[in-house]
XYZ file of C-alpha atoms in Angstrom:
477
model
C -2.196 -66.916 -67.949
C -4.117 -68.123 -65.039
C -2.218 -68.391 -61.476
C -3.108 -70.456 -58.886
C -3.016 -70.384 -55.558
C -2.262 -74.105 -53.379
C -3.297 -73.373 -49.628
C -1.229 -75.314 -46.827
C -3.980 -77.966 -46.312
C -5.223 -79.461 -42.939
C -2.693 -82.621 -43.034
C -5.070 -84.396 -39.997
C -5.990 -84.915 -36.460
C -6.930 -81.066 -36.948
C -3.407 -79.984 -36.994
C -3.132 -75.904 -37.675
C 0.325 -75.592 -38.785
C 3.490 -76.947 -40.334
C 7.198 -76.098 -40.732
C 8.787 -76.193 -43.772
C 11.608 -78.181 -43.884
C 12.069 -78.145 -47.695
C 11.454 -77.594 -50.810
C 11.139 -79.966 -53.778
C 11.203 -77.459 -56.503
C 11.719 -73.572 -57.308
C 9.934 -70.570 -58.966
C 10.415 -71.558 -62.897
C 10.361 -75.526 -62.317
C 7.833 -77.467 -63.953
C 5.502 -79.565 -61.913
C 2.712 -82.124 -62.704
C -0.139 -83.088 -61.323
C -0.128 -85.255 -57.539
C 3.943 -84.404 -58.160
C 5.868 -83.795 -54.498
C 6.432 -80.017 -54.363
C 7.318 -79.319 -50.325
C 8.321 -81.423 -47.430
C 6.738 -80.219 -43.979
C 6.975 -81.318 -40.583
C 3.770 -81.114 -38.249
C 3.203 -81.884 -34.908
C 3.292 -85.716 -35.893
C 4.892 -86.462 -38.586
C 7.153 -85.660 -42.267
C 4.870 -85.337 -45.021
C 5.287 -84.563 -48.476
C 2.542 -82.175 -49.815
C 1.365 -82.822 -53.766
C 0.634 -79.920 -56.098
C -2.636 -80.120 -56.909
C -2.588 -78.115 -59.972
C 0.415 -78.904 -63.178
C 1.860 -76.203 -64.533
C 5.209 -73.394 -63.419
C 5.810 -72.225 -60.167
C 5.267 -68.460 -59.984
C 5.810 -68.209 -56.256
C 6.362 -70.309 -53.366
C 4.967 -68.156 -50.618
C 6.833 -69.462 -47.437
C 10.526 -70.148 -46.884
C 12.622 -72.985 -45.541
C 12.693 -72.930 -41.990
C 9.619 -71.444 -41.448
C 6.441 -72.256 -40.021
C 3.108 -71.638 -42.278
C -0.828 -71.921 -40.649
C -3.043 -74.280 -42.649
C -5.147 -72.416 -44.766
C -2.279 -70.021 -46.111
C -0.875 -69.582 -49.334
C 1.990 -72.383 -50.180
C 2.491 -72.079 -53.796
C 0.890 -70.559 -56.840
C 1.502 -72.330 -60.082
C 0.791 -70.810 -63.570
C -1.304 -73.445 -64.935
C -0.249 -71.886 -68.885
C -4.316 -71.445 -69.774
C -4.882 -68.041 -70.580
C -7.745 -66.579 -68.526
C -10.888 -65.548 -70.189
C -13.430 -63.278 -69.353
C -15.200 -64.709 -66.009
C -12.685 -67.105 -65.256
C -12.793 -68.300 -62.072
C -9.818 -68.718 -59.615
C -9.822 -72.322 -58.295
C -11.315 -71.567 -54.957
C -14.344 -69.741 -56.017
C -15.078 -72.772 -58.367
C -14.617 -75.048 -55.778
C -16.702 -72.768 -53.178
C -19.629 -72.170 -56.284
C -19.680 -76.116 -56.780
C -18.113 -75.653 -60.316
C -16.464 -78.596 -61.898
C -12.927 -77.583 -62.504
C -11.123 -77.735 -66.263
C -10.599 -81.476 -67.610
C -7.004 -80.567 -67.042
C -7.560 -81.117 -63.561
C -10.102 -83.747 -63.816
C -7.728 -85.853 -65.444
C -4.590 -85.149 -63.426
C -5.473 -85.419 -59.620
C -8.551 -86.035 -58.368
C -6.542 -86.931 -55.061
C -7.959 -84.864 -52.297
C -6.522 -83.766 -49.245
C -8.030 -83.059 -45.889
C -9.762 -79.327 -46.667
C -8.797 -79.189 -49.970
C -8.688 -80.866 -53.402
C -10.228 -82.026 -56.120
C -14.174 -82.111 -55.817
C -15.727 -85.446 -56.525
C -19.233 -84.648 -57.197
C -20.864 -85.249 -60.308
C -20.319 -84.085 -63.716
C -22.239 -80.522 -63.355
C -21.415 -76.989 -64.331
C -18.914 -75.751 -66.645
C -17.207 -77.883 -69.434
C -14.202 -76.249 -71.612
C -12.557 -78.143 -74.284
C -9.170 -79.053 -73.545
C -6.689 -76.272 -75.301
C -4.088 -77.153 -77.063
C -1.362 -75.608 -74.623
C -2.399 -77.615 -72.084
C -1.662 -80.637 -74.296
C 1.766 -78.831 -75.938
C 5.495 -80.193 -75.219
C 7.392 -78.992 -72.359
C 10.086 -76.347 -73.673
C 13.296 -77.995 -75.415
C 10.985 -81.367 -75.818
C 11.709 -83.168 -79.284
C 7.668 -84.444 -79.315
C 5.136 -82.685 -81.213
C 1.351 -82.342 -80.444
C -0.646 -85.194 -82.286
C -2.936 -84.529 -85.087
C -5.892 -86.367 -83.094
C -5.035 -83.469 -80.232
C -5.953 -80.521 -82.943
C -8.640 -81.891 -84.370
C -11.953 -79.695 -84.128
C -13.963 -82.931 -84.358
C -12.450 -84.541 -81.295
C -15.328 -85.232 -78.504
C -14.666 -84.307 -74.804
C -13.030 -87.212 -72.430
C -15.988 -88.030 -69.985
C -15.645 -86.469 -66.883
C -14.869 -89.376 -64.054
C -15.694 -89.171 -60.447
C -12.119 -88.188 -58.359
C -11.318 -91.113 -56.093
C -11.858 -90.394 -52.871
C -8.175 -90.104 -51.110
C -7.397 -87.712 -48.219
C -3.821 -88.912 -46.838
C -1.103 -87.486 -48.690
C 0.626 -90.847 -47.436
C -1.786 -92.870 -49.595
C -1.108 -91.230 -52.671
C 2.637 -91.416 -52.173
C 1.969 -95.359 -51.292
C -0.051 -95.790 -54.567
C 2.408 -93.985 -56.671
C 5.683 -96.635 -55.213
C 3.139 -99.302 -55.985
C 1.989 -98.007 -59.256
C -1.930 -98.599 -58.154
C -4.061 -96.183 -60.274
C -6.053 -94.908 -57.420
C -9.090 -94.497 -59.812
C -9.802 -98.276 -60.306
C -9.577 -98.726 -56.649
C -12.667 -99.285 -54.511
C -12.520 -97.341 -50.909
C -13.451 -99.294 -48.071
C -13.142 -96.829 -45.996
C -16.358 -93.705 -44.843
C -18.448 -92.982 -47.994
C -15.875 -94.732 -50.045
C -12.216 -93.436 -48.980
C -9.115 -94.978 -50.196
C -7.575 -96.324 -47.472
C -3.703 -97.439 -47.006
C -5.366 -101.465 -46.631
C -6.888 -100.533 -50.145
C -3.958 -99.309 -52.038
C -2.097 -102.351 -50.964
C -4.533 -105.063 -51.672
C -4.591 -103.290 -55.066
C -0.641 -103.660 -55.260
C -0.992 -107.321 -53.867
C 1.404 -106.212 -51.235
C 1.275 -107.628 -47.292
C 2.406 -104.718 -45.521
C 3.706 -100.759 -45.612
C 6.882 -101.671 -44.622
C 7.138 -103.670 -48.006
C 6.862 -100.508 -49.986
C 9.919 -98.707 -51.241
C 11.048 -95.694 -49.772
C 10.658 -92.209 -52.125
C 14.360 -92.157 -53.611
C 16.263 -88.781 -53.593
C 16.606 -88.962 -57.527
C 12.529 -88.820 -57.290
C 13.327 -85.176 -56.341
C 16.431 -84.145 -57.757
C 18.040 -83.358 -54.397
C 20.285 -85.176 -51.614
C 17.629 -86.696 -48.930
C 18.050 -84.631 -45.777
C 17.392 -85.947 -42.106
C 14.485 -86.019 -40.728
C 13.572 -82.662 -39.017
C 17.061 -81.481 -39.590
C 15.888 -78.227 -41.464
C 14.264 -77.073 -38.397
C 17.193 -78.171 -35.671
C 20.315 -76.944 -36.890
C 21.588 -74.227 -34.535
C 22.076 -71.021 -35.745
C 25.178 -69.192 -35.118
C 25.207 -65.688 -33.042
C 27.263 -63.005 -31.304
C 25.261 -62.392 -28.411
C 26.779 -62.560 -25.189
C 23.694 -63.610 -22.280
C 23.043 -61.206 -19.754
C 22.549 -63.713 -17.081
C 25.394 -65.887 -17.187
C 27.920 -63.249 -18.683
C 28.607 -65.759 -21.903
C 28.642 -66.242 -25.716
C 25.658 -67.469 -27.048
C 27.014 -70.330 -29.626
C 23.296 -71.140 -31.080
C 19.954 -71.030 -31.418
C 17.505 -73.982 -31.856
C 14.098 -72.895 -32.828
C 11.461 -75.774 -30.734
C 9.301 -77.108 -33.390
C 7.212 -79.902 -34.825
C 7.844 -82.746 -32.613
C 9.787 -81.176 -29.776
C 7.209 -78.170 -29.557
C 3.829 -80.414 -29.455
C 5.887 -82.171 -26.943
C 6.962 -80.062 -24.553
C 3.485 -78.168 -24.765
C 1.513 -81.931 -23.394
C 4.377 -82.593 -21.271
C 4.108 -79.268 -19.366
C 0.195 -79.660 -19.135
C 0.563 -83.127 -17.693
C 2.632 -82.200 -15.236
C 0.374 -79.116 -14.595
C -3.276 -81.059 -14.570
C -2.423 -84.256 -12.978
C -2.019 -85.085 -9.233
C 0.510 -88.309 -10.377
C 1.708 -90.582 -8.002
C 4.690 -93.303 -8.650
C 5.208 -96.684 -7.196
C 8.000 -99.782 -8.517
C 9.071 -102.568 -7.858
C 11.687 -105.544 -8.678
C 11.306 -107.935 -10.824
C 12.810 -111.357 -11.577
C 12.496 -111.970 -15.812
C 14.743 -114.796 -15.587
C 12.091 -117.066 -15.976
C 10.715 -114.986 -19.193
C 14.159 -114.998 -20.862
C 14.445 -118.539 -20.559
C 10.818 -118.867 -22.194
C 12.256 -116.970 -25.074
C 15.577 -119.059 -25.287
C 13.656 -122.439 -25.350
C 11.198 -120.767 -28.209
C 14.320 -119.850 -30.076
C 16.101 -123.032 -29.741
C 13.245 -125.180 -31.244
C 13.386 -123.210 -34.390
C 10.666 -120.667 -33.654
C 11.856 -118.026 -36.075
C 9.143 -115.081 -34.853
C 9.908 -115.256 -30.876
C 8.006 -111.684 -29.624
C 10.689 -109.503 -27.677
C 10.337 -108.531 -24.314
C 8.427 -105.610 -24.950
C 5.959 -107.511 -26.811
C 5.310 -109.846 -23.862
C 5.557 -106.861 -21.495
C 2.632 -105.491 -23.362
C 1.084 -108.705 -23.411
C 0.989 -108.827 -19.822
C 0.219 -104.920 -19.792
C -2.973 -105.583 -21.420
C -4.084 -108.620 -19.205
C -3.665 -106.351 -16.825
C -5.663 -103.651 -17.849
C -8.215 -106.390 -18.229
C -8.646 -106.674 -14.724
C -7.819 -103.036 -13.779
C -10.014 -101.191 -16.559
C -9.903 -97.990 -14.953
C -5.928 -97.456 -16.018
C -6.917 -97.088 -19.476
C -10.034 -94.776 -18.693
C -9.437 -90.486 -19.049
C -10.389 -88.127 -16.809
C -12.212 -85.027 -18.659
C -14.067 -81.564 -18.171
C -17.403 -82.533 -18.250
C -18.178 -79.208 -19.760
C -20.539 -77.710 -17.432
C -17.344 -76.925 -14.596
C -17.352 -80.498 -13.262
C -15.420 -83.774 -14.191
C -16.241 -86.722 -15.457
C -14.176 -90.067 -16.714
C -14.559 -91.649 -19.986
C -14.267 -95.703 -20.430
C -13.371 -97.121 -23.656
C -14.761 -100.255 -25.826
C -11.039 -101.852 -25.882
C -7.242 -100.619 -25.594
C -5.085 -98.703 -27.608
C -1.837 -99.247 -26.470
C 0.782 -96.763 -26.928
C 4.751 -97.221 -26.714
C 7.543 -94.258 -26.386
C 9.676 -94.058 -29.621
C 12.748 -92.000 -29.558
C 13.223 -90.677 -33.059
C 15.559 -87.976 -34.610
C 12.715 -85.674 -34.656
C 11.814 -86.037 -30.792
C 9.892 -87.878 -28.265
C 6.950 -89.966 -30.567
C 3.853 -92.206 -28.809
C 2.830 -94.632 -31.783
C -0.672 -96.632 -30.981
C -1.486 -100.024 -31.580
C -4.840 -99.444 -32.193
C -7.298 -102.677 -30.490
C -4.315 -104.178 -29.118
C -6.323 -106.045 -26.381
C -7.419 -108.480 -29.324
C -4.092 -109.562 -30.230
C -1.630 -111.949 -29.459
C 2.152 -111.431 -28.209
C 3.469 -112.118 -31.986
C 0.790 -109.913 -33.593
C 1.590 -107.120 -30.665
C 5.220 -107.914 -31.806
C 5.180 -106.930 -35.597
C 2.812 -104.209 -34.576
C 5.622 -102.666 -32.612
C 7.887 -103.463 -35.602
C 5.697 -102.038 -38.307
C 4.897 -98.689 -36.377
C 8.872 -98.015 -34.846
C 9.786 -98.181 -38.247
C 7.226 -95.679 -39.535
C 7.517 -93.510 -36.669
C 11.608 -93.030 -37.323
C 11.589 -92.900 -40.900
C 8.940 -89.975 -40.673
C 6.059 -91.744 -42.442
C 3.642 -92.403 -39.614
C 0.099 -90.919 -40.072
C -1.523 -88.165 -37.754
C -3.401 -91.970 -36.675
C -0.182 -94.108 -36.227
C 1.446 -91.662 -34.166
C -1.676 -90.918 -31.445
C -5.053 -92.205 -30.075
C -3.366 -94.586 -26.967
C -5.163 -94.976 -24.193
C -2.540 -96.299 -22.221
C 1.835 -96.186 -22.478
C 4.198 -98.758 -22.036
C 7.816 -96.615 -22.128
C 10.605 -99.018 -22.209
C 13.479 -96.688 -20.945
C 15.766 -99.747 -20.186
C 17.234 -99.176 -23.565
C 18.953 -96.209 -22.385
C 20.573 -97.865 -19.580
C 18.807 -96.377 -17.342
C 17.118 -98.258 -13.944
C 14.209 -96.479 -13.487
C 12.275 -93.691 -14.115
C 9.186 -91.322 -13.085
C 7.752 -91.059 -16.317
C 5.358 -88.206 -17.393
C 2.403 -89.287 -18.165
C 0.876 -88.926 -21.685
C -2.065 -86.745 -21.338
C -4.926 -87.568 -21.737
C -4.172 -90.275 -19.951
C -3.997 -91.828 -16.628
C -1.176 -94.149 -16.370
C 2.495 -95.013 -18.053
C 4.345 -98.228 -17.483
C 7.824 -98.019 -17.719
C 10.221 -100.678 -17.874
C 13.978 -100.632 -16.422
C 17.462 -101.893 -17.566
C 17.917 -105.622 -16.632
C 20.687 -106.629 -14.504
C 22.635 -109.556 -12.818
C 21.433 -109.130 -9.106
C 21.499 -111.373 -5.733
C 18.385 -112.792 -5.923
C 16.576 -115.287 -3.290
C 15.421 -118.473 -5.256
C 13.780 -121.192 -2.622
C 15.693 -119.599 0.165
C 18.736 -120.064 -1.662
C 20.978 -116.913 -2.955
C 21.342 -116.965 -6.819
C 22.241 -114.416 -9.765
C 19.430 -113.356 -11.265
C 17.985 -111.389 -14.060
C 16.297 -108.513 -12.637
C 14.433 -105.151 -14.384
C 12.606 -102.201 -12.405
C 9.145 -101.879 -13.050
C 7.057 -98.401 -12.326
C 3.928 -97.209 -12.794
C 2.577 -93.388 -12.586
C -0.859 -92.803 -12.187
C -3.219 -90.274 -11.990
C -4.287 -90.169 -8.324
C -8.044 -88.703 -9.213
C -8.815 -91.823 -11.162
C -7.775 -94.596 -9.216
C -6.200 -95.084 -5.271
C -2.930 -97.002 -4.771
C -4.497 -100.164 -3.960
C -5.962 -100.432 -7.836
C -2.404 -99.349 -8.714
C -0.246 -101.922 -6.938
C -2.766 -104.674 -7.655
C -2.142 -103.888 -11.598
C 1.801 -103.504 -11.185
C 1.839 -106.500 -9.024
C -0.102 -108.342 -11.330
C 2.559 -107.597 -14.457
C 5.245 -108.466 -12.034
C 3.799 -111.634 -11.387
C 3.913 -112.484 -15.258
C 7.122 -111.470 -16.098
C 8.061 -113.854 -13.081
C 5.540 -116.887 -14.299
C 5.139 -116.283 -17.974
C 4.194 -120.422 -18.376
C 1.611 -120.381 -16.168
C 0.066 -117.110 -17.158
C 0.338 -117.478 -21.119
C -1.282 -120.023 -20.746
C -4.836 -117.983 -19.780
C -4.094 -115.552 -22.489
């Protein structure tokens, strides 16, 4: 029989490792083609890995808990051919540029980022189907079919593989039942995007399509991340503080990506913070005269916030610049063709920064189901290597937390974070009169080497001013 070896493939964004969190199946299941075998976490996101090969697991080749490099074994599956004289494992075909058996060809043809199913043309070496490949599963009632053994049966043509490399896609086809082969890529050299599996499935949106059910696996559905956060017990007693030790946390996925750009932020940027309070009374009774004429899609505050964010950074461009090693031991800093606007999600899983990628182009109420759309993918674990990075600038609404204010860290690589406080009744003047208003903290850090304060309080000043005239300054948007 030949064995096969699946290699932990590069999942995006040129990510070199994943944890396990868990698996789908065990040595002796059965799996098919594009079927879910393993559940990792990288530094973005939960994804569910596909066996690219049908057949029984012999081994899986890293355990629960652990963390595996891309490029090393994951599972090796006994495809149930036996294995003739110069048979090829599947990695020298691929290397020699060798079609794979029309077992494969018809199965997956879904590729992954650094490994899959080739889609070249119909060159190399052809083998006739055998009939184990084509026999029932043990214990199965059904018998082969005559047109199966007959000797005169021609060859199925071989088919081009359609061109997929997100795992996500593949899962999004299968919940929409698109066959990914009669879809046309619109994406580089023809990729199957997500856009193109859903006009396929006539569908409007991602958040339309129905989550992967735990009876899809045969196991309970576990939280997100929780196979690499549970404490583990110990005895040890620490030698500083004379105590018991009652766990251990391993710092993974999320958490560990995290705390690795936090610390360099904090390490490569001269940040500077300024604040100041704001009166949103007038913006919340915008929204409660929207609301009471029947307007059914009235953006939240954050939407507007960003809104007025992005006007902003209209007029103070260099906020959404980067500062970079030019290379050569100097510095240089990078401007951008438009703004992708990041916002701070607090998920199960950690600290996530979501971008809404060419946010300057859109509207409050297209900024709001953006935020919608990508909050939801973000906590449920489905966001792409894409959704969940790229910003060039962060709005951090830490106000949900009860919390006033804050000096955010800033998300490197880049050069500014707007945060937004808790709002609060507060003596306020009004026309030289003393009234209770609503009032929220705004702050802004910055890094110092890309702008001077003056550029920095004329942007913060500027989203004040909106938050306090939202009429008056929609109306230019």
């Amino acid at each position: 029989m030949t064995i096969r070896t699946f290699l932990l493939p590069d999942l995006g964004e040129g990510l070199t490792e994943a944890d396990i969190i868990r698996w789908l199946v065990a040595a002796g299941d059965t799996v098919a083609v594009d079927q879910p075998i393993v559940e990792v976490e990288t530094a973005k996101s939960l994804v569910e890995v596909p066996s690219p090969f049908g057949g029984t697991v012999a081994t899986l080749h890293a355990e629960a808990g652990t963390t595996l490099e891309v490029g090393k074994p994951l599972v090796s599956v006994e495809d149930g051919v036996v294995s003739g004289e110069g048979a090829q494992s599947y990695r020298e075909e691929e290397r020699a540029g060798v079609k794979p058996e029309e077992e494969d060809d018809a199965g997956s043809g879904n590729v992954l980022i650094g490994y899959g199913t080739p889609g070249g043309a119909a060159t190399g070496r052809t083998r006739r189907r055998k009939a184990a490949a084509n026999a029932p599963v043990v214990g199965s009632s059904t018998a082969a079919s005559p047109a199966a053994e007959s000797p005169t049966e021609a060859p199925e043509p071989y088919r081009p593989a359609p061109r997929v490399v997100n795992p996500l896609v593949r899962r999004l086809a299968r919940e929409h039942g698109v066959d990914l082969a009669a879809v046309r890529g619109t994406g580089p050299g023809g990729l199957i995007m997500r856009a193109d599996v859903l006009a396929g499935a006539g569908a409007e949106s991602v958040s339309s399509a129905p989550s992967v059910s735990a009876e899809t696996h045969g196991a309970e559905p576990a939280a997100a991340g929780g196979g690499s956060w549970a404490p583990e017990p110990t005895e040890e007693l620490d030698p500083r503080t004379g105590l018991g030790v009652a766990g251990v946390e391993q710092v993974s996925g999320v958490r560990k990506v995290t705390a690795a750009a936090m610390s360099r932020s904090r390490r490569e940027i001269p940040e500077a913070t300024i604040w100041v309070d704001v009166d949103v009374t007038p913006l919340l009774e915008l929204r409660t005269s929207l609301k009471a004429r029947g307007d059914q899609e009235v953006p939240g505050l954050l939407a507007f916030a960003s809104r007025f964010a992005l006007a902003g950074l209209g007029r103070y461009p260099e906020l959404a610049r980067r500062f970079e090693e030019d290379g050569g031991g100097g510095h240089r800093i990078v401007s951008f063709d438009g703004i992708n606007l990041g916002f701070a999600v607090q998920t199960e899983r950690g600290l996530v920064v979501p971008a809404i990628r060419g946010a300057h182009a859109m509207t409050a109420r297209e900024l709001n189901a953006e935020l919608r759309r990508l909050t939801e993918l973000a906590r449920s674990g489905k966001g792409t290597p894409r959704d969940l990075s790229g910003g060039t600038f962060t709005i951090n609404n830490y106000g949900v937390f009860g919390t006033d204010g804050s000096a955010a860290i800033i998300n490197h690589p880049e050069v500014a974070i707007l945060g937004m406080g808790r709002i609060i009744d507060r003596a306020w003047v009004v026309d030289g009169e003393l009234a209770v208003r609503k009032v929220m903290q705004l702050s802004l850090v910055f890094d110092h080497r890309i702008c001077d304060g003056g550029t920095a309080g004329g942007f913060l000043r500027f989203v004040a001013d909106c938050f306090e005239n939202p009429v008056g300054v929609l109306a230019d948007l």
